[in-house]
mmCIF file of N, CA and C in Angstrom:
data_model
loop_
_atom_site.group_PDB
_atom_site.id
_atom_site.type_symbol
_atom_site.label_atom_id
_atom_site.label_comp_id
_atom_site.label_asym_id
_atom_site.label_seq_id
_atom_site.Cartn_x
_atom_site.Cartn_y
_atom_site.Cartn_z
ATOM 1 N N MET J 1 90.460 130.275 6.840
ATOM 2 C CA MET J 1 90.547 131.174 8.123
ATOM 3 C C MET J 1 89.574 131.897 7.222
ATOM 4 N N MET J 2 88.912 132.564 8.717
ATOM 5 C CA MET J 2 87.489 133.469 8.440
ATOM 6 C C MET J 2 87.989 134.832 8.397
ATOM 7 N N VAL J 3 88.752 135.051 7.811
ATOM 8 C CA VAL J 3 88.839 136.908 7.352
ATOM 9 C C VAL J 3 87.696 137.370 6.443
ATOM 10 N N LYS J 4 86.722 138.058 6.486
ATOM 11 C CA LYS J 4 86.437 138.456 5.744
ATOM 12 C C LYS J 4 86.249 140.102 5.656
ATOM 13 N N LEU J 5 86.080 141.043 4.432
ATOM 14 C CA LEU J 5 86.533 142.198 4.072
ATOM 15 C C LEU J 5 85.405 142.342 3.121
ATOM 16 N N ASP J 6 85.616 143.860 3.290
ATOM 17 C CA ASP J 6 84.285 144.279 2.753
ATOM 18 C C ASP J 6 85.052 145.749 1.677
ATOM 19 N N PRO J 7 84.634 145.214 0.498
ATOM 20 C CA PRO J 7 84.814 146.112 -1.066
ATOM 21 C C PRO J 7 84.331 147.249 -0.932
ATOM 22 N N ALA J 8 83.291 147.448 -0.144
ATOM 23 C CA ALA J 8 82.445 148.725 0.126
ATOM 24 C C ALA J 8 83.056 149.259 0.966
ATOM 25 N N SER J 9 83.336 149.437 1.840
ATOM 26 C CA SER J 9 84.632 149.723 3.359
ATOM 27 C C SER J 9 85.172 151.321 2.782
ATOM 28 N N LYS J 10 85.941 151.901 3.365
ATOM 29 C CA LYS J 10 86.467 153.215 3.011
ATOM 30 C C LYS J 10 88.058 152.902 4.349
ATOM 31 N N LYS J 11 87.888 152.156 4.411
ATOM 32 C CA LYS J 11 88.795 151.121 5.366
ATOM 33 C C LYS J 11 89.686 150.454 3.968
ATOM 34 N N PRO J 12 90.409 151.136 4.379
ATOM 35 C CA PRO J 12 91.602 149.878 3.608
ATOM 36 C C PRO J 12 92.140 148.582 4.035
ATOM 37 N N ILE J 13 92.025 147.785 2.400
ATOM 38 C CA ILE J 13 92.252 145.957 3.028
ATOM 39 C C ILE J 13 92.877 146.182 3.799
ATOM 40 N N TYR J 14 94.497 146.296 3.401
ATOM 41 C CA TYR J 14 95.155 145.684 5.090
ATOM 42 C C TYR J 14 94.718 146.286 6.817
ATOM 43 N N GLU J 15 93.809 147.191 7.091
ATOM 44 C CA GLU J 15 93.267 147.697 8.318
ATOM 45 C C GLU J 15 91.944 147.015 8.220
ATOM 46 N N GLN J 16 91.197 146.477 8.007
ATOM 47 C CA GLN J 16 90.189 145.558 7.993
ATOM 48 C C GLN J 16 91.027 144.409 8.478
ATOM 49 N N ILE J 17 92.082 143.795 7.478
ATOM 50 C CA ILE J 17 92.482 142.313 7.448
ATOM 51 C C ILE J 17 93.264 142.555 9.331
ATOM 52 N N VAL J 18 93.873 143.622 9.424
ATOM 53 C CA VAL J 18 94.505 143.571 10.757
ATOM 54 C C VAL J 18 92.352 143.452 11.984
ATOM 55 N N GLN J 19 91.895 144.360 11.172
ATOM 56 C CA GLN J 19 91.227 144.690 12.433
ATOM 57 C C GLN J 19 89.941 142.766 12.809
ATOM 58 N N GLU J 20 90.044 142.101 12.053
ATOM 59 C CA GLU J 20 89.598 141.350 11.694
ATOM 60 C C GLU J 20 90.716 139.874 12.271
ATOM 61 N N MET J 21 91.550 139.722 12.525
ATOM 62 C CA MET J 21 92.615 139.182 12.929
ATOM 63 C C MET J 21 92.315 139.193 14.121
ATOM 64 N N LYS J 22 92.282 140.591 14.792
ATOM 65 C CA LYS J 22 91.907 140.789 16.031
ATOM 66 C C LYS J 22 91.136 140.593 17.082
ATOM 67 N N THR J 23 89.785 140.733 16.214
ATOM 68 C CA THR J 23 88.891 140.265 16.219
ATOM 69 C C THR J 23 88.455 138.563 16.875
ATOM 70 N N LEU J 24 89.112 137.096 15.922
ATOM 71 C CA LEU J 24 89.204 136.629 16.034
ATOM 72 C C LEU J 24 90.180 136.106 16.760
ATOM 73 N N VAL J 25 90.855 136.522 17.527
ATOM 74 C CA VAL J 25 91.579 136.559 18.774
ATOM 75 C C VAL J 25 91.474 136.821 20.220
ATOM 76 N N MET J 26 90.944 138.200 19.867
ATOM 77 C CA MET J 26 89.987 137.944 20.659
ATOM 78 C C MET J 26 88.728 137.272 21.213
ATOM 79 N N THR J 27 88.504 136.873 19.814
ATOM 80 C CA THR J 27 87.310 135.622 20.936
ATOM 81 C C THR J 27 87.316 134.611 20.365
ATOM 82 N N GLY J 28 88.694 134.006 19.990
ATOM 83 C CA GLY J 28 89.090 132.435 20.804
ATOM 84 C C GLY J 28 89.212 131.965 19.967
ATOM 85 N N LYS J 29 88.916 132.283 18.319
ATOM 86 C CA LYS J 29 88.711 131.715 17.075
ATOM 87 C C LYS J 29 89.648 130.996 16.984
ATOM 88 N N LEU J 30 90.608 131.966 17.169
ATOM 89 C CA LEU J 30 92.089 131.677 17.146
ATOM 90 C C LEU J 30 92.936 132.312 18.142
ATOM 91 N N LEU J 31 93.504 130.797 18.552
ATOM 92 C CA LEU J 31 94.446 130.201 20.021
ATOM 93 C C LEU J 31 95.370 130.164 20.366
ATOM 94 N N PRO J 32 96.683 130.814 21.489
ATOM 95 C CA PRO J 32 97.243 130.797 21.571
ATOM 96 C C PRO J 32 98.666 130.006 20.475
ATOM 97 N N HIS J 33 99.648 129.621 19.597
ATOM 98 C CA HIS J 33 100.243 129.677 19.464
ATOM 99 C C HIS J 33 99.712 128.576 18.171
ATOM 100 N N GLU J 34 98.148 128.776 18.359
ATOM 101 C CA GLU J 34 97.772 128.684 16.853
ATOM 102 C C GLU J 34 98.591 128.730 15.309
ATOM 103 N N GLN J 35 99.021 127.826 14.147
ATOM 104 C CA GLN J 35 99.394 129.116 12.865
ATOM 105 C C GLN J 35 98.340 129.372 12.128
ATOM 106 N N VAL J 36 98.455 130.882 11.955
ATOM 107 C CA VAL J 36 97.544 131.039 10.412
ATOM 108 C C VAL J 36 97.961 131.083 9.065
ATOM 109 N N PRO J 37 97.326 130.354 8.905
ATOM 110 C CA PRO J 37 97.674 130.688 6.961
ATOM 111 C C PRO J 37 98.530 131.843 7.155
ATOM 112 N N SER J 38 99.471 131.258 5.580
ATOM 113 C CA SER J 38 100.568 132.103 4.880
ATOM 114 C C SER J 38 100.463 132.411 4.111
ATOM 115 N N VAL J 39 101.480 133.558 4.614
ATOM 116 C CA VAL J 39 100.793 134.732 3.282
ATOM 117 C C VAL J 39 100.578 135.061 2.208
ATOM 118 N N ARG J 40 100.745 133.788 1.401
ATOM 119 C CA ARG J 40 100.295 133.971 0.043
ATOM 120 C C ARG J 40 99.066 133.037 -0.659
ATOM 121 N N LYS J 41 98.576 132.358 0.454
ATOM 122 C CA LYS J 41 97.606 131.711 0.978
ATOM 123 C C LYS J 41 96.376 131.934 1.508
ATOM 124 N N THR J 42 96.577 133.458 2.069
ATOM 125 C CA THR J 42 95.000 134.140 2.752
ATOM 126 C C THR J 42 94.259 135.088 1.207
ATOM 127 N N ALA J 43 96.466 136.077 1.373
ATOM 128 C CA ALA J 43 96.238 136.310 0.092
ATOM 129 C C ALA J 43 95.356 136.151 -1.513
ATOM 130 N N LYS J 44 95.498 134.591 -1.810
ATOM 131 C CA LYS J 44 94.802 134.016 -2.305
ATOM 132 C C LYS J 44 93.337 134.026 -2.203
ATOM 133 N N GLU J 45 93.366 133.121 -1.047
ATOM 134 C CA GLU J 45 91.528 132.673 -0.511
ATOM 135 C C GLU J 45 91.280 134.431 -0.985
ATOM 136 N N LEU J 46 91.757 135.591 -0.315
ATOM 137 C CA LEU J 46 90.658 136.702 0.317
ATOM 138 C C LEU J 46 90.978 137.442 -1.876
ATOM 139 N N GLY J 47 91.688 137.270 -2.293
ATOM 140 C CA GLY J 47 91.750 137.331 -4.541
ATOM 141 C C GLY J 47 92.409 138.904 -4.074
ATOM 142 N N ILE J 48 93.382 139.881 -2.748
ATOM 143 C CA ILE J 48 93.852 140.690 -3.382
ATOM 144 C C ILE J 48 95.865 140.610 -3.394
ATOM 145 N N ASN J 49 96.793 141.425 -3.186
ATOM 146 C CA ASN J 49 98.004 141.484 -3.019
ATOM 147 C C ASN J 49 99.028 140.928 -2.348
ATOM 148 N N PRO J 50 99.756 139.708 -2.600
ATOM 149 C CA PRO J 50 100.073 139.399 -1.161
ATOM 150 C C PRO J 50 101.608 140.289 -0.694
ATOM 151 N N ASN J 51 101.284 140.945 -1.136
ATOM 152 C CA ASN J 51 102.246 142.607 -0.384
ATOM 153 C C ASN J 51 100.782 142.802 1.042
ATOM 154 N N THR J 52 99.708 143.215 0.608
ATOM 155 C CA THR J 52 99.222 143.620 1.090
ATOM 156 C C THR J 52 98.316 142.945 2.482
ATOM 157 N N VAL J 53 98.739 141.922 2.160
ATOM 158 C CA VAL J 53 98.701 140.726 3.708
ATOM 159 C C VAL J 53 100.187 140.629 4.418
ATOM 160 N N GLN J 54 101.592 141.153 3.840
ATOM 161 C CA GLN J 54 102.318 140.559 4.593
ATOM 162 C C GLN J 54 102.685 142.345 5.484
ATOM 163 N N LYS J 55 101.589 143.310 4.398
ATOM 164 C CA LYS J 55 101.960 144.078 5.935
ATOM 165 C C LYS J 55 100.877 144.267 7.186
ATOM 166 N N SER J 56 99.240 143.932 7.038
ATOM 167 C CA SER J 56 98.978 143.735 8.372
ATOM 168 C C SER J 56 99.085 142.500 9.237
ATOM 169 N N TYR J 57 99.770 141.491 8.162
ATOM 170 C CA TYR J 57 101.074 140.620 9.853
ATOM 171 C C TYR J 57 102.042 141.381 9.515
ATOM 172 N N ALA J 58 102.526 142.322 10.058
ATOM 173 C CA ALA J 58 103.523 142.235 9.938
ATOM 174 C C ALA J 58 102.752 144.058 10.756
ATOM 175 N N ILE J 59 102.448 145.076 11.048
ATOM 176 C CA ILE J 59 101.152 145.352 11.760
ATOM 177 C C ILE J 59 101.089 144.350 12.801
ATOM 178 N N LEU J 60 100.367 142.695 12.699
ATOM 179 C CA LEU J 60 99.551 142.548 14.229
ATOM 180 C C LEU J 60 101.649 142.081 14.497
ATOM 181 N N GLU J 61 101.869 141.404 14.675
ATOM 182 C CA GLU J 61 103.566 140.955 14.621
ATOM 183 C C GLU J 61 104.352 142.005 15.496
ATOM 184 N N ARG J 62 103.727 143.277 14.651
ATOM 185 C CA ARG J 62 104.488 144.669 15.892
ATOM 186 C C ARG J 62 103.541 144.977 16.502
ATOM 187 N N ASP J 63 101.872 144.732 16.938
ATOM 188 C CA ASP J 63 101.337 144.885 18.332
ATOM 189 C C ASP J 63 101.552 143.665 18.819
ATOM 190 N N GLY J 64 102.294 142.570 18.592
ATOM 191 C CA GLY J 64 102.189 141.842 19.812
ATOM 192 C C GLY J 64 100.487 141.051 19.853
ATOM 193 N N ILE J 65 100.638 140.294 18.218
ATOM 194 C CA ILE J 65 98.567 139.519 18.318
ATOM 195 C C ILE J 65 100.328 138.389 17.212
ATOM 196 N N LEU J 66 100.445 138.454 16.809
ATOM 197 C CA LEU J 66 101.555 137.418 16.162
ATOM 198 C C LEU J 66 103.278 137.608 16.370
ATOM 199 N N TYR J 67 103.667 136.052 16.216
ATOM 200 C CA TYR J 67 104.739 136.440 16.225
ATOM 201 C C TYR J 67 105.314 135.214 15.126
ATOM 202 N N SER J 68 106.033 135.357 14.490
ATOM 203 C CA SER J 68 107.423 134.143 13.372
ATOM 204 C C SER J 68 107.858 133.540 13.700
ATOM 205 N N VAL J 69 108.047 132.680 13.063
ATOM 206 C CA VAL J 69 109.523 131.406 13.614
ATOM 207 C C VAL J 69 110.171 131.619 12.425
ATOM 208 N N VAL J 70 111.435 131.821 11.906
ATOM 209 C CA VAL J 70 111.260 131.409 10.100
ATOM 210 C C VAL J 70 111.426 130.258 9.914
ATOM 211 N N GLY J 71 111.032 129.930 8.513
ATOM 212 C CA GLY J 71 111.183 129.000 8.232
ATOM 213 C C GLY J 71 109.693 127.876 8.597
ATOM 214 N N LYS J 72 109.118 128.619 9.468
ATOM 215 C CA LYS J 72 107.278 127.732 9.571
ATOM 216 C C LYS J 72 106.149 128.445 9.185
ATOM 217 N N GLY J 73 106.278 130.062 9.638
ATOM 218 C CA GLY J 73 105.202 130.802 9.309
ATOM 219 C C GLY J 73 105.144 131.565 11.001
ATOM 220 N N ASP J 74 103.790 132.442 10.917
ATOM 221 C CA ASP J 74 102.897 132.943 11.607
ATOM 222 C C ASP J 74 102.395 132.363 12.744
ATOM 223 N N PHE J 75 102.293 132.653 13.775
ATOM 224 C CA PHE J 75 101.896 132.266 15.130
ATOM 225 C C PHE J 75 100.703 133.122 15.429
ATOM 226 N N VAL J 76 100.509 132.891 16.386
ATOM 227 C CA VAL J 76 99.257 133.393 17.346
ATOM 228 C C VAL J 76 100.095 134.423 18.934
ATOM 229 N N ALA J 77 100.442 135.548 19.293
ATOM 230 C CA ALA J 77 101.159 135.015 20.985
ATOM 231 C C ALA J 77 100.024 134.856 21.679
ATOM 232 N N ASP J 78 100.605 134.599 22.884
ATOM 233 C CA ASP J 78 100.538 134.161 23.510
ATOM 234 C C ASP J 78 100.693 134.803 24.527
ATOM 235 N N ASN J 79 99.607 136.244 24.418
ATOM 236 C CA ASN J 79 99.374 137.609 24.704
ATOM 237 C C ASN J 79 98.576 137.351 25.895
ATOM 238 N N ALA J 80 97.698 137.024 26.273
ATOM 239 C CA ALA J 80 96.212 136.786 27.233
ATOM 240 C C ALA J 80 95.966 137.975 27.686
ATOM 241 N N ALA J 81 96.897 138.831 28.469
ATOM 242 C CA ALA J 81 96.301 139.943 29.028
ATOM 243 C C ALA J 81 96.437 140.598 27.813
ATOM 244 N N ARG J 82 97.676 141.436 26.278
ATOM 245 C CA ARG J 82 97.457 142.412 26.064
ATOM 246 C C ARG J 82 96.310 142.274 25.190
ATOM 247 N N ILE J 83 95.456 140.899 24.448
ATOM 248 C CA ILE J 83 94.963 140.717 23.726
ATOM 249 C C ILE J 83 93.661 141.672 25.213
ATOM 250 N N LYS J 84 93.153 140.957 26.346
ATOM 251 C CA LYS J 84 92.023 141.784 26.978
ATOM 252 C C LYS J 84 91.967 143.225 27.274
ATOM 253 N N GLU J 85 93.596 144.038 27.408
ATOM 254 C CA GLU J 85 93.179 145.178 27.092
ATOM 255 C C GLU J 85 92.924 145.207 25.681
ATOM 256 N N MET J 86 93.054 145.171 24.743
ATOM 257 C CA MET J 86 92.953 145.336 23.713
ATOM 258 C C MET J 86 91.242 144.984 23.280
ATOM 259 N N LYS J 87 90.483 144.420 23.585
ATOM 260 C CA LYS J 87 88.901 143.798 23.603
ATOM 261 C C LYS J 87 88.673 144.942 24.811
ATOM 262 N N LYS J 88 88.528 145.775 26.474
ATOM 263 C CA LYS J 88 88.660 146.721 26.749
ATOM 264 C C LYS J 88 88.470 148.148 25.745
ATOM 265 N N GLN J 89 90.109 147.911 25.624
ATOM 266 C CA GLN J 89 89.939 149.105 25.050
ATOM 267 C C GLN J 89 88.754 149.515 23.316
ATOM 268 N N GLU J 90 88.268 148.128 23.269
ATOM 269 C CA GLU J 90 86.891 148.219 21.938
ATOM 270 C C GLU J 90 85.551 148.402 22.599
ATOM 271 N N ILE J 91 85.804 147.863 24.518
ATOM 272 C CA ILE J 91 84.404 148.120 24.666
ATOM 273 C C ILE J 91 84.497 149.586 24.768
ATOM 274 N N ARG J 92 85.542 149.750 25.299
ATOM 275 C CA ARG J 92 85.276 152.045 25.802
ATOM 276 C C ARG J 92 84.557 152.277 24.819
ATOM 277 N N GLU J 93 85.018 152.035 23.385
ATOM 278 C CA GLU J 93 84.869 153.020 22.438
ATOM 279 C C GLU J 93 83.463 152.701 22.182
ATOM 280 N N MET J 94 82.901 151.513 22.045
ATOM 281 C CA MET J 94 81.389 151.304 21.815
ATOM 282 C C MET J 94 81.186 152.216 22.596
ATOM 283 N N PHE J 95 81.778 152.236 23.886
ATOM 284 C CA PHE J 95 80.674 151.852 24.751
ATOM 285 C C PHE J 95 80.495 153.777 24.934
ATOM 286 N N ILE J 96 81.267 154.301 25.018
ATOM 287 C CA ILE J 96 81.882 155.978 24.897
ATOM 288 C C ILE J 96 80.549 156.459 23.191
ATOM 289 N N ARG J 97 80.545 155.701 21.889
ATOM 290 C CA ARG J 97 79.570 156.135 21.570
ATOM 291 C C ARG J 97 78.103 155.963 21.982
ATOM 292 N N VAL J 98 77.915 154.367 21.808
ATOM 293 C CA VAL J 98 76.710 154.936 22.356
ATOM 294 C C VAL J 98 75.736 155.424 23.191
ATOM 295 N N THR J 99 76.895 155.492 24.969
ATOM 296 C CA THR J 99 76.444 156.939 25.834
ATOM 297 C C THR J 99 76.163 158.234 25.250
ATOM 298 N N ARG J 100 77.185 158.379 24.798
ATOM 299 C CA ARG J 100 77.273 160.087 23.759
ATOM 300 C C ARG J 100 75.400 159.559 22.827
ATOM 301 N N GLU J 101 75.300 158.786 22.258
ATOM 302 C CA GLU J 101 74.112 159.209 21.335
ATOM 303 C C GLU J 101 72.420 158.806 22.793
ATOM 304 N N ALA J 102 72.531 157.476 23.566
ATOM 305 C CA ALA J 102 71.504 158.215 24.516
ATOM 306 C C ALA J 102 71.712 158.851 25.052
ATOM 307 N N ARG J 103 72.662 160.163 25.569
ATOM 308 C CA ARG J 103 72.136 161.015 26.378
ATOM 309 C C ARG J 103 71.988 162.039 24.830
ATOM 310 N N ASP J 104 72.222 162.411 23.671
ATOM 311 C CA ASP J 104 71.784 163.331 22.640
ATOM 312 C C ASP J 104 70.878 163.185 21.848
ATOM 313 N N SER J 105 70.261 162.318 23.072
ATOM 314 C CA SER J 105 68.921 161.021 22.568
ATOM 315 C C SER J 105 67.683 162.021 23.605
ATOM 316 N N GLY J 106 68.122 161.757 24.817
ATOM 317 C CA GLY J 106 67.462 162.715 25.487
ATOM 318 C C GLY J 106 67.674 162.041 26.723
ATOM 319 N N LEU J 107 68.073 160.910 26.926
ATOM 320 C CA LEU J 107 68.485 159.478 27.990
ATOM 321 C C LEU J 107 68.925 160.762 29.382
ATOM 322 N N TRP J 108 68.968 159.720 30.612
ATOM 323 C CA TRP J 108 69.513 160.505 31.188
ATOM 324 C C TRP J 108 70.472 159.063 32.099
ATOM 325 N N ILE J 109 70.672 160.241 33.049
ATOM 326 C CA ILE J 109 72.312 159.035 33.016
ATOM 327 C C ILE J 109 71.033 157.461 34.547
ATOM 328 N N ASP J 110 70.327 158.345 35.367
ATOM 329 C CA ASP J 110 70.018 156.624 35.720
ATOM 330 C C ASP J 110 69.593 156.286 33.997
ATOM 331 N N GLU J 111 68.979 156.924 33.132
ATOM 332 C CA GLU J 111 68.081 156.313 32.844
ATOM 333 C C GLU J 111 68.928 154.887 32.231
ATOM 334 N N ILE J 112 70.427 155.232 31.990
ATOM 335 C CA ILE J 112 71.625 154.316 30.515
ATOM 336 C C ILE J 112 72.125 153.828 31.706
ATOM 337 N N PHE J 113 72.151 153.590 32.720
ATOM 338 C CA PHE J 113 72.483 153.088 33.906
ATOM 339 C C PHE J 113 71.957 151.801 34.704
ATOM 340 N N THR J 114 70.274 151.811 34.091
ATOM 341 C CA THR J 114 69.177 150.919 34.082
ATOM 342 C C THR J 114 69.188 149.929 33.010
ATOM 343 N N ILE J 115 69.563 151.013 31.585
ATOM 344 C CA ILE J 115 69.620 149.691 30.539
ATOM 345 C C ILE J 115 71.082 149.449 31.106
ATOM 346 N N VAL J 116 72.428 149.534 31.075
ATOM 347 C CA VAL J 116 73.356 149.063 30.947
ATOM 348 C C VAL J 116 73.183 147.563 32.153
ATOM 349 N N ASP J 117 73.177 148.040 33.352
ATOM 350 C CA ASP J 117 72.470 147.021 34.082
ATOM 351 C C ASP J 117 71.523 145.679 33.936
ATOM 352 N N GLU J 118 70.181 146.094 33.129
ATOM 353 C CA GLU J 118 70.044 145.343 32.987
ATOM 354 C C GLU J 118 70.440 144.646 31.687
ATOM 355 N N ALA J 119 71.633 145.044 30.898
ATOM 356 C CA ALA J 119 71.842 144.180 29.459
ATOM 357 C C ALA J 119 73.416 142.919 30.485
ATOM 358 N N TYR J 120 73.897 143.824 31.432
ATOM 359 C CA TYR J 120 74.850 143.034 32.538
ATOM 360 C C TYR J 120 74.164 141.632 32.496
ATOM 361 N N SER J 121 73.257 142.028 33.512
ATOM 362 C CA SER J 121 72.259 141.307 34.076
ATOM 363 C C SER J 121 71.401 140.297 33.136
ATOM 364 N N ALA J 122 71.231 139.945 31.869
ATOM 365 C CA ALA J 122 71.273 139.524 30.809
ATOM 366 C C ALA J 122 71.927 138.157 30.729
ATOM 367 N N ASN J 123 70.910 136.882 30.548
ATOM 368 C CA ASN J 123 72.164 135.669 30.021
ATOM 369 C C ASN J 123 71.878 135.671 29.239
#
C-alpha cells in the first residue's frame, strides 16, 4: 500500500491513514473491489499498533469507502458517487481557502475568475 504518514503532524495517525486511503481511492490508485492489505500487514509496514489501523479501517467502512468480507478481508467499495462527492467537497474546501487568501491579498473577483478560467483551460 502507498500510505504515507507524517510523524511530525499534529493530526493523529489513524486520521492520517483515513485521509491517505480516501485519497488513494479518489485518485484511482485503489480500485473498486480491490482488496486492501490486512490490518496486521499495514501495521507492520507502517510500524504502528494494529489497533490504530483497525480504527482507521472501521472509520473507512463506516464512511462507505471500504467493506469487509468475513474470512477474506477488507475491500474498496464500489461507491463512485460517494467518492466523487468526497472529492468535490475536498476541492470545495481547498477553493474556499485559496479564494479567501486571494481576496485577503487584494485581488478582485474578476482577477480570481481569470485565474480560475486560466487554470481550468490549461492542458
